[in-house]
Amino acid sequence: MAEELRFFLRTALYSVFIGTVYWLVSYEVAGSVLLAFVVLAAGSVVGVSLVLARSAAGEIVPVGDGPAHRLLGAAMRVVGFTEPGSPALSQPLEARPQPFPRSSIWPLVAGFATLLAGLGLVYGPWLLLPGIAVGALAGWGWLTQMDRP
């Protein structure tokens, strides 16, 4: 199971625990319902992803192992102790690292443009228009810098 899916599963399990404690301590309906929906949403992400992965890759768990071994293996994979070694079970959401520049002036320029545009909303277009122009320049510089080493 991919680490991204494990994150959502751990979120759902944590929310079940916190929701139960929250209900027992506060007896507040609104917060408990919201925590129940967090569990439902995180569990839905994991469930839909597993159904799609199973339909795309065929059977995920080998059929030859006993049910206790499969259950223990699934629990170990959920908490991140083991990973399947089969190439057919590789991480579905795995990506290569992307190049990223170490230092850049463009975030500072973009912040200045945001400041100008924000002040332009208060004081008028004589600050808003330069803020938009500097923001466009900062966006262009930031995006084109990604091509350079």
XYZ file of C-alpha atoms in Angstrom, residues 94-142:
49
model
C 5.536 6.879 -6.667
C 7.261 9.642 -8.640
C 10.835 10.586 -9.429
C 12.322 13.582 -7.613
C 11.931 16.779 -9.602
C 14.724 19.354 -9.936
C 14.232 22.319 -7.634
C 16.434 25.419 -7.428
C 18.283 25.899 -4.158
C 17.807 29.650 -3.788
C 15.761 32.217 -5.621
C 14.805 35.877 -5.460
C 11.423 35.269 -7.094
C 9.457 34.370 -3.944
C 10.508 37.705 -2.448
C 9.466 39.513 -5.633
C 6.134 37.662 -5.593
C 5.603 38.705 -1.973
C 6.319 42.325 -2.902
C 3.840 42.044 -5.782
C 1.212 40.675 -3.415
C 1.875 43.561 -1.041
C 1.503 46.088 -3.869
C -1.683 44.462 -5.142
C -3.154 44.271 -1.642
C -2.392 47.923 -0.992
C -3.797 48.702 -4.421
C -7.127 47.216 -3.376
C -7.185 49.719 -0.518
C -5.598 52.840 -2.055
C -6.468 52.537 -5.720
C -5.191 51.419 -9.110
C -1.946 53.373 -8.904
C -0.645 50.534 -6.674
C -2.791 47.720 -8.046
C -1.547 47.906 -11.647
C 2.185 47.837 -10.738
C 1.418 44.997 -8.304
C -0.158 42.957 -11.089
C 2.767 43.711 -13.428
C 5.382 42.786 -10.816
C 3.370 39.644 -9.994
C 3.369 38.597 -13.647
C 7.125 39.216 -13.821
C 7.686 37.204 -10.629
C 5.582 34.324 -11.922
C 7.414 34.270 -15.242
C 10.827 34.424 -13.551
C 9.935 31.750 -11.039
